[in-house]
Coordinates of C-alpha atoms in Angstrom, one line a residue:
X179 CA -151.9 75.1 -6.5
X180 CA -149.5 75.4 -3.8
X181 CA -151.2 72.8 -1.5
X182 CA -151.2 70.5 -4.7
X183 CA -147.4 71.0 -5.1
X184 CA -146.8 70.7 -1.5
X185 CA -148.6 67.3 -1.5
X186 CA -146.4 66.0 -4.4
X187 CA -143.3 67.0 -3.0
X188 CA -144.2 64.9 0.1
X189 CA -145.3 61.9 -1.7
X190 CA -141.9 62.1 -3.5
X191 CA -139.8 62.7 -0.5
X192 CA -141.3 60.8 2.3
X193 CA -138.3 58.9 3.4
X194 CA -139.1 55.5 5.1
X195 CA -142.8 56.5 5.7
X196 CA -145.3 55.3 3.2
X197 CA -148.2 57.6 2.3
X198 CA -151.5 56.3 1.2
X199 CA -154.2 58.5 0.1
X200 CA -157.9 57.2 -0.9
X201 CA -160.7 58.8 -2.6
X202 CA -164.1 60.0 -1.3
X203 CA -165.1 56.2 -1.1
X204 CA -162.1 55.9 1.5
X205 CA -161.2 52.6 -0.2
X206 CA -159.8 53.2 -3.5
X207 CA -156.1 54.3 -3.9
X208 CA -155.7 57.9 -5.6
X209 CA -152.4 58.7 -4.3
X210 CA -149.4 56.7 -3.2
X211 CA -145.9 57.8 -2.3
X212 CA -142.9 57.0 -4.6
X213 CA -141.2 54.9 -2.0
X214 CA -143.8 52.2 -2.5
X215 CA -141.8 50.3 -4.5
X216 CA -138.8 50.3 -2.3
X217 CA -141.0 49.3 0.6
X218 CA -143.6 46.7 -1.0
X219 CA -142.2 46.0 -4.6
X220 CA -145.4 47.5 -6.2
X221 CA -145.0 50.2 -8.8
X222 CA -147.3 53.1 -8.1
X223 CA -149.2 52.5 -11.1
X224 CA -150.0 48.9 -10.0
X225 CA -152.0 50.5 -7.1
X226 CA -153.5 53.6 -8.3
X227 CA -157.4 53.0 -8.8
X228 CA -157.1 49.5 -6.8
X229 CA -158.6 48.9 -3.3
X230 CA -156.3 49.6 -0.5
X231 CA -157.2 46.2 0.9
X232 CA -155.0 44.6 -1.6
X233 CA -152.1 45.6 0.9
X234 CA -153.9 44.2 3.9
X235 CA -153.3 40.6 4.8
X236 CA -156.7 40.6 7.0
X237 CA -159.2 42.2 4.8
X238 CA -162.0 42.5 7.4
X239 CA -159.7 44.3 9.8
X240 CA -159.5 47.2 7.3
X241 CA -163.4 47.3 7.5
X242 CA -163.2 47.7 11.1
X243 CA -160.7 50.3 10.9
X244 CA -162.7 52.2 8.4
X245 CA -165.8 52.2 10.7
X246 CA -163.7 53.3 13.5
X247 CA -162.2 56.0 11.6
X248 CA -165.7 57.3 10.6
X249 CA -166.4 57.4 14.4
X250 CA -163.2 59.1 15.4
X251 CA -161.8 61.0 12.4
X252 CA -158.2 60.4 13.3
X253 CA -156.5 57.2 14.5
X254 CA -152.8 57.2 15.6
X255 CA -150.4 54.4 16.4
X256 CA -152.5 51.8 14.8
X257 CA -150.7 48.4 14.1
X258 CA -151.6 46.0 11.3
X259 CA -150.1 43.5 9.2
X260 CA -149.6 44.2 5.4
X261 CA -148.4 42.3 2.5
X262 CA -145.8 43.2 0.0
X263 CA -146.1 42.2 -3.8
X264 CA -144.4 38.8 -3.1
X265 CA -146.9 38.2 -0.2
X266 CA -144.2 38.9 2.5
X267 CA -145.8 40.1 5.6
X268 CA -144.5 43.3 7.3
X269 CA -145.9 45.1 10.3
X270 CA -146.7 48.4 10.4
X271 CA -147.7 51.4 12.8
X272 CA -149.5 54.2 11.2
X273 CA -151.4 57.3 11.5
X274 CA -154.7 57.7 9.3
X275 CA -157.2 60.7 9.3
X276 CA -160.4 61.6 7.2
X277 CA -159.4 64.2 4.7
X278 CA -161.1 67.2 3.2
X279 CA -160.4 66.9 -0.4
X280 CA -159.5 63.1 -0.2
X281 CA -161.2 60.2 1.6
X282 CA -158.3 59.4 3.9
X283 CA -154.6 59.9 4.2
X284 CA -152.3 57.6 6.1
X285 CA -148.8 57.4 7.1
X286 CA -147.1 54.1 7.7
X287 CA -143.8 53.0 9.0
X288 CA -142.5 49.4 9.0
X289 CA -141.9 48.3 12.5
X290 CA -141.2 44.6 11.7
X291 CA -137.7 44.4 13.0
X292 CA -138.5 46.6 16.1
X293 CA -141.3 44.4 17.2
X294 CA -138.7 41.4 16.6
X295 CA -136.3 42.8 18.7
X296 CA -138.7 43.3 21.3
X297 CA -140.1 39.7 21.1
X298 CA -136.7 38.2 21.2
X299 CA -135.9 40.2 24.5
X300 CA -139.3 38.8 26.2
X301 CA -138.4 35.2 24.8
X302 CA -134.9 35.5 26.2
X303 CA -136.3 36.8 29.7
X304 CA -139.1 33.9 29.6
X305 CA -136.7 31.2 28.7
X306 CA -134.2 32.2 31.5
X307 CA -137.4 32.2 34.1
X308 CA -138.5 28.9 32.5
X309 CA -135.4 27.2 33.4
X310 CA -135.4 28.4 36.9
X311 CA -139.2 27.5 37.3
X312 CA -140.3 24.5 35.8
X313 CA -143.9 24.9 36.2
X314 CA -143.7 28.3 34.2
X315 CA -143.6 26.9 30.7
X316 CA -146.7 24.8 31.2
X317 CA -148.8 27.3 32.7
X318 CA -147.8 30.0 29.9
X319 CA -148.9 27.4 27.4
X320 CA -152.1 26.8 29.0
X321 CA -152.9 30.6 29.6
X322 CA -151.8 30.9 25.5
X323 CA -154.2 28.1 24.5
X324 CA -157.1 29.4 26.6
X325 CA -156.7 32.8 25.1
X326 CA -156.4 31.5 21.7
X327 CA -159.7 29.5 22.2
X328 CA -161.4 32.8 23.2
X329 CA -159.9 34.5 20.1
X330 CA -161.6 31.9 17.9
X331 CA -164.8 31.9 19.8
X332 CA -165.2 35.6 19.7
X333 CA -164.0 35.8 15.9
X334 CA -161.2 38.3 16.9
X335 CA -158.5 39.0 14.2
X336 CA -155.8 36.6 13.8
X337 CA -153.3 39.2 13.8
X338 CA -153.6 39.5 17.5
X339 CA -152.3 35.8 18.0
X340 CA -148.8 36.9 18.3
X341 CA -149.5 39.4 20.8
X342 CA -151.4 37.0 22.9
X343 CA -148.4 34.7 23.0
X344 CA -146.1 37.8 24.0
X345 CA -148.7 38.8 26.5
X346 CA -148.7 35.2 28.2
X347 CA -145.0 35.3 28.6
X348 CA -145.0 38.6 30.1
X349 CA -147.9 37.8 32.4
X350 CA -145.7 35.3 34.2
X351 CA -142.4 37.1 34.0
X352 CA -144.1 39.7 36.2
X353 CA -145.7 37.0 38.5
X354 CA -142.6 34.9 39.0
X355 CA -141.2 37.8 41.1
X356 CA -144.1 37.8 43.5
X357 CA -143.5 35.6 46.7
X358 CA -146.2 32.7 47.5
X359 CA -147.6 32.9 44.0
X360 CA -148.9 29.7 42.8
X361 CA -148.8 29.5 39.1
X362 CA -150.8 26.3 38.6
X363 CA -154.3 26.9 40.0
X364 CA -156.6 24.2 42.0
X365 CA -160.0 23.1 41.3
X366 CA -161.0 26.6 42.7
X367 CA -159.8 28.1 39.6
X368 CA -161.9 31.2 38.4
X369 CA -161.8 29.9 34.8
X370 CA -163.3 26.3 36.1
X371 CA -165.9 27.7 38.4
X372 CA -166.6 30.9 37.2
X373 CA -166.2 31.8 33.4
X374 CA -166.6 28.2 32.2
X375 CA -170.1 28.2 33.7
X376 CA -171.2 31.0 31.4
X377 CA -171.0 28.7 28.3
X378 CA -173.2 25.7 27.4
X379 CA -171.2 22.5 26.8
X380 CA -171.9 22.9 23.1
X381 CA -170.3 26.2 22.7
X382 CA -168.1 26.3 25.6
X383 CA -164.5 27.3 24.1
X384 CA -162.7 25.8 27.1
X385 CA -164.4 22.5 27.2
X386 CA -162.0 20.0 28.3
X387 CA -159.9 22.0 30.3
X388 CA -160.0 21.3 33.9
X389 CA -157.2 23.7 35.3
X390 CA -155.6 27.1 34.9

């Protein structure tokens, strides 16, 4: 009884942290924190008994997370894109663990604004360097384009796309400080002479690209 009361107190007073508890199937929502309406627009009653996937933008990503959780028992600082009742996206970072009495218990925080501020800073740095180095812009777009091709080819989650664009910008913000680095590679490019050869013309995600 004491544990049950403590759990109810936690669900009713979780601040800005969303708590989601699933049943033994590790899928069906059995308990959810009271702040769910404030954060997502859903009433608790609208979600109890539903699959937790209703909150996920990328349903297959939740399946992969479940498989990973079964192996590792606890996952921390996992980032995912969830959906509010009005279909607005919000980026979360959460910890999730297998429970003894329940299937899983997850604690999620909204990091949408935090991520936006970081990306805005990276964009500002990138824009500053791009103005000083004309070759930077076209190179970043190529790096981003190549990586997106691989993202689709390997059927990786689309949620990774924004991180890939940020990574492409950071890639060259760091490189631009080094002396004698040529951002545009010649025909000796590793991508052209090495990696591309691993794919047939039919399946090659980089087909048509000639230089990095």
